[in-house]
Short mmCIF file of C-alpha atoms in Angstrom, two decimals:
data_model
loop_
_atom_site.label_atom_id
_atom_site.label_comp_id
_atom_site.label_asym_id
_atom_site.label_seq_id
_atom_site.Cartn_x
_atom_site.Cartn_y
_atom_site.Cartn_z
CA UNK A 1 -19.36 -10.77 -16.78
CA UNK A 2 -21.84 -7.72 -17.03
CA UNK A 3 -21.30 -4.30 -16.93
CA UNK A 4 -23.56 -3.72 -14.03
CA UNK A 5 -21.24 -5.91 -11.79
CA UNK A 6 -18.29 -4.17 -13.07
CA UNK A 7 -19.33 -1.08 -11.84
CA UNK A 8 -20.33 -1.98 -8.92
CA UNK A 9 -16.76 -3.46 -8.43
CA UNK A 10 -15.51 -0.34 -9.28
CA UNK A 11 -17.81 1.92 -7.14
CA UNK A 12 -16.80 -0.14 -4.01
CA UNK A 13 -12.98 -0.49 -4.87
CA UNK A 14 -13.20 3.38 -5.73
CA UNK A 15 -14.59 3.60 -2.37
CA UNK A 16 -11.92 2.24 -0.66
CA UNK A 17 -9.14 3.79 -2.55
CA UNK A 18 -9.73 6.74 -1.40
CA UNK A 19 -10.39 5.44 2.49
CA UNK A 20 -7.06 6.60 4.25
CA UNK A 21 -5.70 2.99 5.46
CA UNK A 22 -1.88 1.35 5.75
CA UNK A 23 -1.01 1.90 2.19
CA UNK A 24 -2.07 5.43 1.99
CA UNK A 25 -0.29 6.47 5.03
CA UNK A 26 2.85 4.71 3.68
CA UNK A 27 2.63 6.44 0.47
CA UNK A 28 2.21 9.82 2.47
CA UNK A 29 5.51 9.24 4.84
CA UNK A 30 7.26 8.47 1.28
CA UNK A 31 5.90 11.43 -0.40
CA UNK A 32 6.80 13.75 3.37
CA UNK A 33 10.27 12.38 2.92
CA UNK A 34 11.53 11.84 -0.49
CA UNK A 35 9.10 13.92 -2.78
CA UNK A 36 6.69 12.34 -4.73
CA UNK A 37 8.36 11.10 -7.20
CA UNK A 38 9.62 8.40 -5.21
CA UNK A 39 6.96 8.49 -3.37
CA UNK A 40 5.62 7.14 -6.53
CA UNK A 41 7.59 3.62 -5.98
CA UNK A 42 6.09 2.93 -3.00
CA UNK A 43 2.66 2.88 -5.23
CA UNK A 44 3.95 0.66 -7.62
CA UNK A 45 4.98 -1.50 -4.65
CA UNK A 46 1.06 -1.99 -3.19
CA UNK A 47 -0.21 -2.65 -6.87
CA UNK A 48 2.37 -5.36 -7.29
CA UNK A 49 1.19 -6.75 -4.14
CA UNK A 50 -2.41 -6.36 -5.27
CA UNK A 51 -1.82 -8.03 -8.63
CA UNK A 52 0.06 -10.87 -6.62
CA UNK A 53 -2.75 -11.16 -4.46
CA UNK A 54 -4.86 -11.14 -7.75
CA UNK A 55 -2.96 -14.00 -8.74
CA UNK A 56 -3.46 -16.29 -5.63
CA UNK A 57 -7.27 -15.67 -5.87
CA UNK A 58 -7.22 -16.75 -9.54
CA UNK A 59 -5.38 -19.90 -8.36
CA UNK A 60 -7.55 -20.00 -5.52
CA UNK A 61 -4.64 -19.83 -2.87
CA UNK A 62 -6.14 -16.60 -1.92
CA UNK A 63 -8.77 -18.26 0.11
CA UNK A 64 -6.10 -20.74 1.13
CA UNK A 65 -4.08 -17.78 3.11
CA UNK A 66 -6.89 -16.46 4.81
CA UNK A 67 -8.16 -19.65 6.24
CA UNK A 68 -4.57 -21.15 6.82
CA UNK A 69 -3.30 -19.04 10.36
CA UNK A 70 0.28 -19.87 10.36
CA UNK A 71 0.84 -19.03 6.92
CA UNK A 72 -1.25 -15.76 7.05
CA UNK A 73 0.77 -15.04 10.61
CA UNK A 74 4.25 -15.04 9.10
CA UNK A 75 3.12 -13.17 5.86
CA UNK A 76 1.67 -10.44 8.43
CA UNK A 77 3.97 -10.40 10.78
CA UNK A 78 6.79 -10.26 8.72
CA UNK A 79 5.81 -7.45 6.98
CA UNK A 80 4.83 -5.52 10.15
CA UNK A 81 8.26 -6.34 11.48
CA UNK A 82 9.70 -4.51 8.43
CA UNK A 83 7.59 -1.62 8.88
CA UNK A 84 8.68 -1.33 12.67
CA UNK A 85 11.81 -1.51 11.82
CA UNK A 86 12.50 1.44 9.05
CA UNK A 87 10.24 3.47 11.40
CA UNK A 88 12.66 2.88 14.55
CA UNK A 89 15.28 3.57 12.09
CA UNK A 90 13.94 7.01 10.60
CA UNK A 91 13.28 7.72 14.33
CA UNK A 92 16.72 7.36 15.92
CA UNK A 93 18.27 9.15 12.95
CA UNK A 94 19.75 12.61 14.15
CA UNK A 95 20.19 15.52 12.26
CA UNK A 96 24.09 14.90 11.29
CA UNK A 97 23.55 11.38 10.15
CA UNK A 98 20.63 12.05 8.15
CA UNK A 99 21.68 12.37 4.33
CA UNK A 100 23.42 8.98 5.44
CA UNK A 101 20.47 7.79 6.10
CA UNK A 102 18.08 9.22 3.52
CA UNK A 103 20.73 7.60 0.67
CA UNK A 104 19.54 4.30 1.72
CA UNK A 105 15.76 4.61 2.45
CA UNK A 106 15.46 6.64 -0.30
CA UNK A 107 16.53 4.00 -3.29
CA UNK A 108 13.68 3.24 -5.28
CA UNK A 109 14.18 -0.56 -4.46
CA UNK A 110 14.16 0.18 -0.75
CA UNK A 111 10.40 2.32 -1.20
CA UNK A 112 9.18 0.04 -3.69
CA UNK A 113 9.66 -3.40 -1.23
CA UNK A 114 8.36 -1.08 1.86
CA UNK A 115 5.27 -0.58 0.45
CA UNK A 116 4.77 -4.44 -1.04
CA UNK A 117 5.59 -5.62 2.82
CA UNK A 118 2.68 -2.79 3.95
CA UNK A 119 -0.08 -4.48 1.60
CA UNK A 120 1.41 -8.19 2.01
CA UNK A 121 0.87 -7.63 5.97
CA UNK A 122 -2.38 -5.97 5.56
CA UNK A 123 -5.55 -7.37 6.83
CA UNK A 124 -8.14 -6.00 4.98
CA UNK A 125 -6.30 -6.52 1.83
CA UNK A 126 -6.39 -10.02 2.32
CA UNK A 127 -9.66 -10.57 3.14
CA UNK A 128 -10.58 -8.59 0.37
CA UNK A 129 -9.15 -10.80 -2.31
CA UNK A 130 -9.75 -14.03 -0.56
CA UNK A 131 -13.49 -13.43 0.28
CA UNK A 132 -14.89 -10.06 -0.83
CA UNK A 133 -13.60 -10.56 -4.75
CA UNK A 134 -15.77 -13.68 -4.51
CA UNK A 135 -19.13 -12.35 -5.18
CA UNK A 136 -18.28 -10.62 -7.89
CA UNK A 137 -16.94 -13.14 -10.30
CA UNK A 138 -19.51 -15.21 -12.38
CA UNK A 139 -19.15 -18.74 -13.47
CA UNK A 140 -21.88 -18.92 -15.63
CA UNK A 141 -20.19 -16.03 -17.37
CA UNK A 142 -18.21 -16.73 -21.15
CA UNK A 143 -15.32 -14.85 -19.99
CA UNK A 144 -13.04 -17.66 -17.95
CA UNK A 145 -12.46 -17.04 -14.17
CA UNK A 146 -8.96 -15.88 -14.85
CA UNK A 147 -10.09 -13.41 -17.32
CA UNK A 148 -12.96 -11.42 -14.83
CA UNK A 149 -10.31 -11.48 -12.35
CA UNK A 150 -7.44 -9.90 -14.61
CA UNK A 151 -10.27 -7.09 -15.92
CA UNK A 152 -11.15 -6.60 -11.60
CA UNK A 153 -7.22 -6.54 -11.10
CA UNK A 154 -6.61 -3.94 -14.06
CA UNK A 155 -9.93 -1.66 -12.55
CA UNK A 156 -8.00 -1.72 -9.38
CA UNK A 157 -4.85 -0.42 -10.57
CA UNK A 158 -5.70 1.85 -12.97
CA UNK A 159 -7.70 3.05 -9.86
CA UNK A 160 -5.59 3.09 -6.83
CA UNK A 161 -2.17 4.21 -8.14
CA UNK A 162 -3.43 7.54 -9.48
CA UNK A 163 -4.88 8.32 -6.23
CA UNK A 164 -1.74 6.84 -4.19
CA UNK A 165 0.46 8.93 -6.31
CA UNK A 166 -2.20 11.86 -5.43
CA UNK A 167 -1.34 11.08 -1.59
CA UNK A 168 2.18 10.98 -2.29
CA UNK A 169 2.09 14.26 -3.73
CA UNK A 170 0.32 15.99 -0.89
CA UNK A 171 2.65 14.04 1.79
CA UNK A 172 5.59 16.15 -0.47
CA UNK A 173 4.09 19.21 -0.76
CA UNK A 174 2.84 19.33 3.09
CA UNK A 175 6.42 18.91 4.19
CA UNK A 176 6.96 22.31 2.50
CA UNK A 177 5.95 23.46 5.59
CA UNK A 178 8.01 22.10 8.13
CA UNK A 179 10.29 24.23 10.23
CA UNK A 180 13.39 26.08 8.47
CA UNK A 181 16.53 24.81 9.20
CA UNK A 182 15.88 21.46 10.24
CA UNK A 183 13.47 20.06 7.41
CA UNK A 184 15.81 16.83 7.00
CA UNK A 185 15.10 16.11 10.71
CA UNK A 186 11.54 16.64 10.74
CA UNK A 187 11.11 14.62 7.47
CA UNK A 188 13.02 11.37 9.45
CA UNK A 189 10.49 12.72 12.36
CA UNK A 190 8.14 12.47 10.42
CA UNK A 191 8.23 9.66 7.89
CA UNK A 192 8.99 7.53 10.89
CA UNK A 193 5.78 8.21 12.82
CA UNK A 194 4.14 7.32 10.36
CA UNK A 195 5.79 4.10 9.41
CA UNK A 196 5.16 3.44 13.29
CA UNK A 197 1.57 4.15 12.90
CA UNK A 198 1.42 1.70 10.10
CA UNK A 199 2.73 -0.85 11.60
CA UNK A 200 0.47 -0.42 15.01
CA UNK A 201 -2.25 -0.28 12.92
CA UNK A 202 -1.79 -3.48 11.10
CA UNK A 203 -0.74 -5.15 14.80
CA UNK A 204 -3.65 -4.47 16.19
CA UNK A 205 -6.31 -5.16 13.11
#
């Protein structure tokens, strides 16, 4: 594998990193409600859906998904069933209810699996690993299939959870500003929209 199509792995998975999409906007609504910190487990949750998806493209079940539509449709759906359904949650939670509420969504566990069911249901995650990894791994190379695709999958983590814990940290320090008095509320507000958003967004890719 060369150096030249490393970096031009890296320059396009830099690229879209840093393009605002499903897993940054879950990151965000983590970071809004629950400070960054845990926001931080909901960007360990989309790498360990990246690696996994890493995985299937090594074993080739990556392309397997994409061109399979029953399989992909309950992967996708599921997870955007998730998503709609902490969002209705955070949404319907009033103001008296809401440390209630916060205990539970705010577990580590709870963030972590919200995020892997954002990526898992995420189109253009998907497609990436199943068709736009493709041209950049050489079989003519020494390095072993497996190998260029555990160097792309350690580029793209080392990559994307810096910045995702960036986003995080900007969700927490942007709810700073919310109305005194009723912050809790306007973090479920909040957090919930955005969940919502998510999950319309991945509907309707």
């Amino acid at each position: 594998m060369s150096f030249r199509l490393w970096l031009a792995y890296a320059v396009i998975d830099l690229w879209l990193c840093l393009t605002p999409g499903p897993a940054v906007m879950t990151v965000i609504g983590q970071g809004v409600r629950h400070g960054w910190r845990k926001a931080t487990f909901g960007a360990a949750g989309i790498s360990a859906a990246n690696l996994l998806f890493f995985a299937l493209s090594a074993a080739g079940v990556g392309v397997f998904i994409a061109t399979s539509p029953a399989l992909y449709g309950a992967l996708r759906w599921g997870g955007i069933a998730y998503l709609a359904w902490s969002a209705v949650s955070l949404l319907r939670a009033k103001e008296s209810a809401g440390t209630t509420v916060r205990a539970v969504e705010g577990r580590s566990r709870a963030l972590f699996l919200q995020a892997v069911a954002t990526q898992l249901g995420n189109p253009k995650a998907i497609i990436f690993f199943a068709s736009i990894l493709a041209p950049f791994l050489d079989p003519a190379a020494a390095w072993p299939i497996p190998v260029q695709v555990g160097v792309f999958a350690l580029t793209t983590t080392l990559t994307e959870f810096p910045i995702l814990v960036l986003y995080g940290a900007a969700g927490a320090r942007g709810s700073r500003f919310l109305p005194q008095g009723r912050v809790g509320l306007w973090q479920d507000r909040i957090a919930g929209a955005s969940l919502l958003l998510v999950a319309a967004w991945l509907a309707l890719s």
